[in-house]
Amino acid sequence: MKVWTDADLQAFLKVIDPEDNATGGGTASAVAGAMAAGLVGMVARVSKGKPDLESDEFYDTIDTAAQDLARALMQGGREDSEAFGAVMRSFTLPKGTEDEKAARSAAIRTAMVGATRVPLENAQRCVRVLELADRVSKMFNQNAASDLAVARL
């Protein structure tokens, strides 16, 4: 079992609050969603094999889906940072001539679309995490009730 050290927590916080401000709410929400997915998967795993609960296949399905969503959300967090970087780079493009202004405006628009698409996709993934939490909440190991409650925040 992995125990978080102060160094682990500091490294985690450095990702969420870097000196270059490359990450923000979009990345943080994706990471929070991934953490919620991880908790849902854990609740499914600790519920598996318990008498009077659902079948192992039920919990395996939820666990697999939760793990897939956690990975997708972590990737979505990286994509959010990249999308923000693209927006910031587009604002540095030259704007001396009319052609440069037009190219810069087009680049800004394109980057902004990406910067809105990524958080929307991550929000949709988070909805799926909540749906999994709802499914597992009907029958689960009650020793994990607080974990499931946190996942649903």
Coordinates of C-alpha atoms in Angstrom, one line a residue:
M1 CA 0.0 0.0 0.0
K2 CA 1.4 3.4 -1.0
V3 CA 1.4 6.1 1.6
W4 CA 1.7 9.7 0.4
T5 CA 4.8 11.5 1.6
D6 CA 5.2 15.3 1.9
A7 CA 7.3 15.1 -1.2
D8 CA 4.5 13.4 -3.1
L9 CA 2.0 16.0 -2.0
Q10 CA 4.3 18.8 -2.9
A11 CA 4.9 17.4 -6.3
F12 CA 1.2 17.0 -6.8
L13 CA 0.6 20.6 -5.8
K14 CA 3.3 21.8 -8.1
V15 CA 1.5 20.3 -11.0
I16 CA -1.7 22.1 -10.1
D17 CA 0.0 25.4 -9.2
P18 CA 3.1 25.6 -11.4
E19 CA 5.2 28.7 -11.6
D20 CA 4.3 29.2 -15.3
N21 CA 0.6 29.0 -14.6
A22 CA 0.2 26.4 -17.4
T23 CA -2.4 24.5 -15.5
G24 CA -5.6 25.8 -14.0
G25 CA -9.2 24.8 -13.3
G26 CA -9.5 22.7 -16.4
T27 CA -6.6 20.5 -15.4
A28 CA -7.5 20.5 -11.7
S29 CA -11.1 19.4 -12.5
A30 CA -9.8 16.6 -14.8
V31 CA -7.5 15.4 -12.0
A32 CA -10.3 15.6 -9.5
G33 CA -12.5 13.5 -11.8
A34 CA -9.7 11.0 -12.2
M35 CA -9.4 10.8 -8.4
A36 CA -13.2 10.2 -8.2
A37 CA -13.0 7.5 -10.8
G38 CA -10.2 5.9 -8.8
L39 CA -12.4 5.9 -5.7
V40 CA -15.3 4.4 -7.6
G41 CA -13.1 1.6 -8.8
M42 CA -11.8 1.0 -5.3
V43 CA -15.3 0.8 -4.0
A44 CA -16.1 -1.8 -6.6
R45 CA -13.0 -3.8 -5.8
V46 CA -13.6 -3.9 -2.1
S47 CA -17.3 -4.9 -2.7
K48 CA -16.4 -7.8 -4.9
G49 CA -16.8 -11.3 -3.4
K50 CA -18.9 -10.0 -0.4
P51 CA -22.0 -12.1 0.4
D52 CA -25.4 -10.6 -0.3
L53 CA -23.9 -8.1 -2.8
E54 CA -23.8 -8.0 -6.6
S55 CA -21.9 -10.4 -8.8
D56 CA -18.1 -10.2 -9.2
E57 CA -18.8 -9.4 -12.9
F58 CA -20.9 -6.4 -11.9
Y59 CA -18.0 -5.0 -9.8
D60 CA -15.4 -5.9 -12.4
T61 CA -17.3 -4.0 -15.1
I62 CA -17.6 -0.9 -12.9
D63 CA -13.9 -1.1 -11.9
T64 CA -12.7 -1.5 -15.5
A65 CA -14.9 1.4 -16.6
A66 CA -13.7 3.6 -13.7
Q67 CA -10.0 2.8 -14.5
D68 CA -10.6 3.7 -18.1
L69 CA -12.2 7.0 -17.2
A70 CA -9.4 7.8 -14.7
R71 CA -6.8 7.3 -17.5
A72 CA -8.9 9.4 -19.9
L73 CA -9.3 12.2 -17.4
M74 CA -5.6 12.3 -16.6
Q75 CA -4.9 12.5 -20.4
G76 CA -7.7 15.2 -20.5
G77 CA -5.8 17.1 -17.9
R78 CA -2.7 17.1 -20.0
E79 CA -4.7 18.1 -23.0
D80 CA -6.2 21.0 -21.1
S81 CA -2.8 22.3 -20.3
E82 CA -1.7 21.9 -23.9
A83 CA -4.9 23.7 -25.1
F84 CA -4.2 26.6 -22.8
G85 CA -0.6 26.7 -24.1
A86 CA -2.0 26.9 -27.6
V87 CA -4.2 29.9 -26.7
M88 CA -1.3 31.7 -25.0
R89 CA 1.0 31.1 -28.0
S90 CA -1.6 32.4 -30.4
F91 CA -1.7 35.7 -28.6
T92 CA 2.1 36.1 -29.2
L93 CA 1.7 35.9 -33.0
P94 CA 2.7 39.0 -34.9
K95 CA 0.0 41.6 -35.7
G96 CA 1.9 44.2 -37.7
T97 CA 0.2 43.7 -41.1
E98 CA -3.4 43.0 -42.1
D99 CA -2.4 39.4 -43.1
E100 CA -0.6 38.9 -39.8
K101 CA -3.7 40.2 -37.9
A102 CA -6.0 37.9 -39.8
A103 CA -3.7 34.9 -39.3
R104 CA -3.4 35.7 -35.6
S105 CA -7.2 36.1 -35.2
A106 CA -7.7 32.8 -36.9
A107 CA -5.1 31.1 -34.7
I108 CA -6.8 32.6 -31.6
R109 CA -10.2 31.3 -32.6
T110 CA -8.9 27.8 -33.4
A111 CA -7.0 27.7 -30.1
M112 CA -10.1 28.9 -28.2
V113 CA -12.2 26.2 -29.7
G114 CA -9.7 23.6 -28.5
A115 CA -9.6 25.2 -25.1
T116 CA -13.4 24.9 -24.7
R117 CA -13.6 21.4 -26.3
V118 CA -11.2 19.8 -23.9
P119 CA -12.9 20.8 -20.6
L120 CA -16.3 19.9 -22.1
E121 CA -15.0 16.4 -22.9
N122 CA -13.6 16.1 -19.4
A123 CA -16.9 17.2 -17.9
Q124 CA -18.7 14.5 -19.9
R125 CA -16.2 12.0 -18.6
C126 CA -17.0 13.2 -15.0
V127 CA -20.7 12.7 -15.6
R128 CA -19.9 9.1 -16.6
V129 CA -17.9 8.7 -13.3
L130 CA -21.0 9.9 -11.4
E131 CA -23.1 7.4 -13.3
L132 CA -20.8 4.6 -12.2
A133 CA -20.9 5.9 -8.7
D134 CA -24.7 5.7 -8.8
R135 CA -24.7 2.2 -10.1
V136 CA -22.3 0.9 -7.4
S137 CA -24.1 2.9 -4.7
K138 CA -27.1 0.5 -4.8
M139 CA -25.1 -2.4 -3.4
F140 CA -21.6 -2.0 -2.1
N141 CA -19.4 -2.7 0.9
Q142 CA -20.5 -0.2 3.5
N143 CA -17.0 0.1 4.8
A144 CA -16.3 2.2 1.7
A145 CA -19.3 4.5 2.2
S146 CA -17.1 7.6 2.9
D147 CA -14.9 6.8 -0.2
L148 CA -18.0 6.6 -2.4
A149 CA -19.4 9.8 -0.9
V150 CA -16.1 11.6 -1.7
A151 CA -16.1 10.2 -5.2
R152 CA -19.6 11.8 -5.7
L153 CA -18.5 15.3 -4.6

